[in-house]
Amino acid sequence: MENYIVSARKYRPQTFESVVGQQALTATLQNAIRQNHLAHAYLFCGPRGVGKTTCARIFAKTINCLNPQNGYDACNECESCKAFNEQRSFNIHELDAASNNSVDDIRSLIDQVRIPPQIGKYSVYIIDEVHMLSAGAFNALLKTLEEPPSYAIFILATTEKHKVLPTILSRCQVYDFNRITVPDTIAYLQKVAANEGITVGEEALNVVAQKADGGMRDALSIFDQLMAFCGSTITYERTIEVLNVLNTDYYFSLVDKALAHDVPGVLMLLNDVLNHGFDAGHFVTGMAQHLRDVLVSKDPQTVTLLETSEAIRTRYAEQAKRCHPIWLFQALDILNTCDINYRTARNKRLTVELALVKLCQLGMAQNIPMQASQVSQPKQPSAPSQPSAPVQPAPTANAPKEPVIPSIPKMPKISLGLGKKKEESPAPAPTSPSTPTPQEESNRPFTADQLRDAWVGLAAIHTDEPRLKQLIESYIPRLIDEQTAEIQMPNPWQMDQMRKAMPQLARQLREALHNNLLHVQLVQAEYTQEQMAFTAEEKYKVMVEQNPALAQLKERLNLQID
């Protein structure tokens, strides 16, 4: 029985051309070898599994080749290349800094640097996970790293560049490796599958690439896992079963149900997800990511941000045509709020269900345009035919609404200009001439007490938004004249939060007071900070101001202020 070799080792690139997703970096190394412009120290940094150590080995093998091809490719025929391929080369030294991070380990490495190579031109020292070295080990490496022998080349590899000392960085040429994109990962896995005689669909490979998160080593390890489970045929259904990944059909279906205001269907879909053993919090974050992908699919300029296969990309484009941008913005805001509250919620399922119900209520409660064909046409006015049956006025933008669930704050369009001190709520839309509103219903006078009671009553509507509820209870509007109210906000951050919510709050306040001419303006209160007493002399002056007899006591007893 032959020894099994995992795909991550079996298909490790042996040349610069076979390295996936690092074309600019490998081209730079090839040009340096061709022009014989080799630095004495390199630093390869980037995420895990993107080819840092692989490129270091290819680089070490190529510069020691006795008969290089095209000036930058190893021949694989000379004694140096054969020794490297058989893992018996004495020109390449690898050190794992994660387990050899002491000063003694580095000193032992420095002793080896004094020995020149027997075959080839250079002795290459590859230090992996160099950020794990101790401070003393870094200092021991500094001098040798700056002025090594002419035949010594250091290649440092790390996943955490920010932990490497600046003095080390200044002595190295730094190469930043990129995350491997989903299309590049899919293309490489297709080649591996063809070599192994495996039949696999593009959607299954897309799941593998997404799960690998930019690392080719992780992608190959997951691919080995699928081959062990599925055999010679890998399907999308079995892939999500093995990797415990939620089917994307759930997300597409949920958006369709939310657009159709199908609350029971959405709740049953969530129940199905939970019955399959998936966490509700992960479902919320996955749904937010799905809506983000739908949003970037609406514009040709941002569609490049969608990293997925062509088949899934087509489904996103089709669903993006049915979603209005305003709906997507508010849906993302709802899910983001749910994700924040989920961590501290006691009834986590109820928190997610409430967020999904709000998604279904978006287009229905706020008249958000879903499609161009859904925009209602204005109705022609009709005169009443009988005095005993008066025609009820048609609902206008200012008429009170009775939504089943409290409406969600709209995305405000407020200019944030510098030096601006006041923000007025938008003036109400004029009532259509065809649907006149009675004067006593649209412009009813009110008192300051009625204004305060109506404002405090808004806190009961926004109980699911703790921050907004606290702002409503903390800052009460002050009546300036018959149609203007003013709210003073001492804190700039609270001013910004109240400004975002004011369009909706002002509308609800007009409905509660039956006055469509009411304006609510925000004022940035100017306050001065009291000067604190720090020194003993300053503290004494403050105490004397509060109790003048203290000065007489000081004079009688001839006391001194320390």
GROMACS .gro file of N, CA and C in nm, residues 251-267 287 319 322-324 327 356-365 368-371 374:
model
  114
  251TYR      N    1  -3.089   3.203   0.228
  251TYR     CA    2  -3.076   3.348   0.224
  251TYR      C    3  -3.156   3.407   0.108
  252PHE      N    4  -3.144   3.346  -0.009
  252PHE     CA    5  -3.221   3.395  -0.123
  252PHE      C    6  -3.371   3.385  -0.096
  253SER      N    7  -3.413   3.276  -0.036
  253SER     CA    8  -3.555   3.258  -0.006
  253SER      C    9  -3.603   3.358   0.098
  254LEU      N   10  -3.521   3.386   0.198
  254LEU     CA   11  -3.563   3.480   0.302
  254LEU      C   12  -3.583   3.620   0.245
  255VAL      N   13  -3.495   3.663   0.156
  255VAL     CA   14  -3.511   3.795   0.094
  255VAL      C   15  -3.639   3.801   0.013
  256ASP      N   16  -3.668   3.696  -0.063
  256ASP     CA   17  -3.792   3.694  -0.141
  256ASP      C   18  -3.914   3.701  -0.051
  257LYS      N   19  -3.913   3.629   0.060
  257LYS     CA   20  -4.026   3.631   0.152
  257LYS      C   21  -4.039   3.767   0.220
  258ALA      N   22  -3.927   3.830   0.253
  258ALA     CA   23  -3.932   3.962   0.317
  258ALA      C   24  -3.988   4.066   0.221
  259LEU      N   25  -3.950   4.058   0.094
  259LEU     CA   26  -4.004   4.152  -0.005
  259LEU      C   27  -4.154   4.133  -0.024
  260ALA      N   28  -4.200   4.009  -0.007
  260ALA     CA   29  -4.344   3.980  -0.020
  260ALA      C   30  -4.420   4.000   0.111
  261HIS      N   31  -4.352   4.047   0.217
  261HIS     CA   32  -4.412   4.070   0.349
  261HIS      C   33  -4.471   3.942   0.407
  262ASP      N   34  -4.405   3.832   0.382
  262ASP     CA   35  -4.453   3.701   0.429
  262ASP      C   36  -4.392   3.672   0.567
  263VAL      N   37  -4.454   3.725   0.671
  263VAL     CA   38  -4.403   3.706   0.807
  263VAL      C   39  -4.408   3.560   0.850
  264PRO      N   40  -4.519   3.489   0.830
  264PRO     CA   41  -4.519   3.346   0.870
  264PRO      C   42  -4.413   3.265   0.797
  265GLY      N   43  -4.395   3.291   0.667
  265GLY     CA   44  -4.294   3.217   0.592
  265GLY      C   45  -4.154   3.242   0.644
  266VAL      N   46  -4.124   3.366   0.682
  266VAL     CA   47  -3.991   3.399   0.735
  266VAL      C   48  -3.967   3.329   0.868
  267LEU      N   49  -4.067   3.329   0.954
  267LEU     CA   50  -4.051   3.264   1.084
  267LEU      C   51  -4.035   3.113   1.070
  287MET      N   52  -2.686   3.634   0.691
  287MET     CA   53  -2.788   3.708   0.617
  287MET      C   54  -2.739   3.850   0.587
  319GLN      N   55  -3.155   3.880  -0.806
  319GLN     CA   56  -3.225   3.928  -0.686
  319GLN      C   57  -3.201   4.076  -0.662
  322ARG      N   58  -3.465   4.316  -0.790
  322ARG     CA   59  -3.593   4.324  -0.719
  322ARG      C   60  -3.582   4.400  -0.587
  323CYS      N   61  -3.462   4.440  -0.548
  323CYS     CA   62  -3.442   4.505  -0.419
  323CYS      C   63  -3.407   4.652  -0.440
  324HIS      N   64  -3.481   4.740  -0.376
  324HIS     CA   65  -3.450   4.883  -0.382
  324HIS      C   66  -3.333   4.914  -0.289
  327TRP      N   67  -3.430   4.988   0.070
  327TRP     CA   68  -3.468   4.866   0.143
  327TRP      C   69  -3.344   4.791   0.191
  356LEU      N   70  -3.635   3.980   1.187
  356LEU     CA   71  -3.688   3.929   1.061
  356LEU      C   72  -3.827   3.985   1.033
  357VAL      N   73  -3.907   4.002   1.138
  357VAL     CA   74  -4.039   4.062   1.119
  357VAL      C   75  -4.025   4.207   1.072
  358LYS      N   76  -3.927   4.277   1.126
  358LYS     CA   77  -3.904   4.415   1.082
  358LYS      C   78  -3.865   4.419   0.934
  359LEU      N   79  -3.788   4.319   0.890
  359LEU     CA   80  -3.754   4.313   0.748
  359LEU      C   81  -3.881   4.303   0.663
  360CYS      N   82  -3.976   4.222   0.708
  360CYS     CA   83  -4.100   4.207   0.633
  360CYS      C   84  -4.184   4.333   0.636
  361GLN      N   85  -4.172   4.413   0.740
  361GLN     CA   86  -4.253   4.534   0.755
  361GLN      C   87  -4.194   4.654   0.684
  362LEU      N   88  -4.071   4.644   0.635
  362LEU     CA   89  -4.004   4.763   0.580
  362LEU      C   90  -4.083   4.826   0.467
  363GLY      N   91  -4.104   4.751   0.362
  363GLY     CA   92  -4.171   4.809   0.246
  363GLY      C   93  -4.315   4.844   0.270
  364MET      N   94  -4.381   4.779   0.365
  364MET     CA   95  -4.522   4.800   0.391
  364MET      C   96  -4.546   4.916   0.485
  365ALA      N   97  -4.457   4.938   0.581
  365ALA     CA   98  -4.481   5.040   0.683
  365ALA      C   99  -4.432   5.177   0.643
  368ILE      N  100  -4.172   5.233   0.097
  368ILE     CA  101  -4.047   5.232   0.021
  368ILE      C  102  -4.077   5.175  -0.117
  369PRO      N  103  -4.036   5.240  -0.225
  369PRO     CA  104  -4.063   5.185  -0.359
  369PRO      C  105  -3.985   5.057  -0.380
  370MET      N  106  -4.055   4.948  -0.414
  370MET     CA  107  -3.990   4.821  -0.438
  370MET      C  108  -3.957   4.803  -0.585
  371GLN      N  109  -4.050   4.836  -0.673
  371GLN     CA  110  -4.029   4.829  -0.816
  371GLN      C  111  -4.097   4.949  -0.878
  374GLN      N  112  -4.474   4.926  -0.907
  374GLN     CA  113  -4.553   4.927  -0.785
  374GLN      C  114  -4.586   5.067  -0.737
   0.00000   0.00000   0.00000
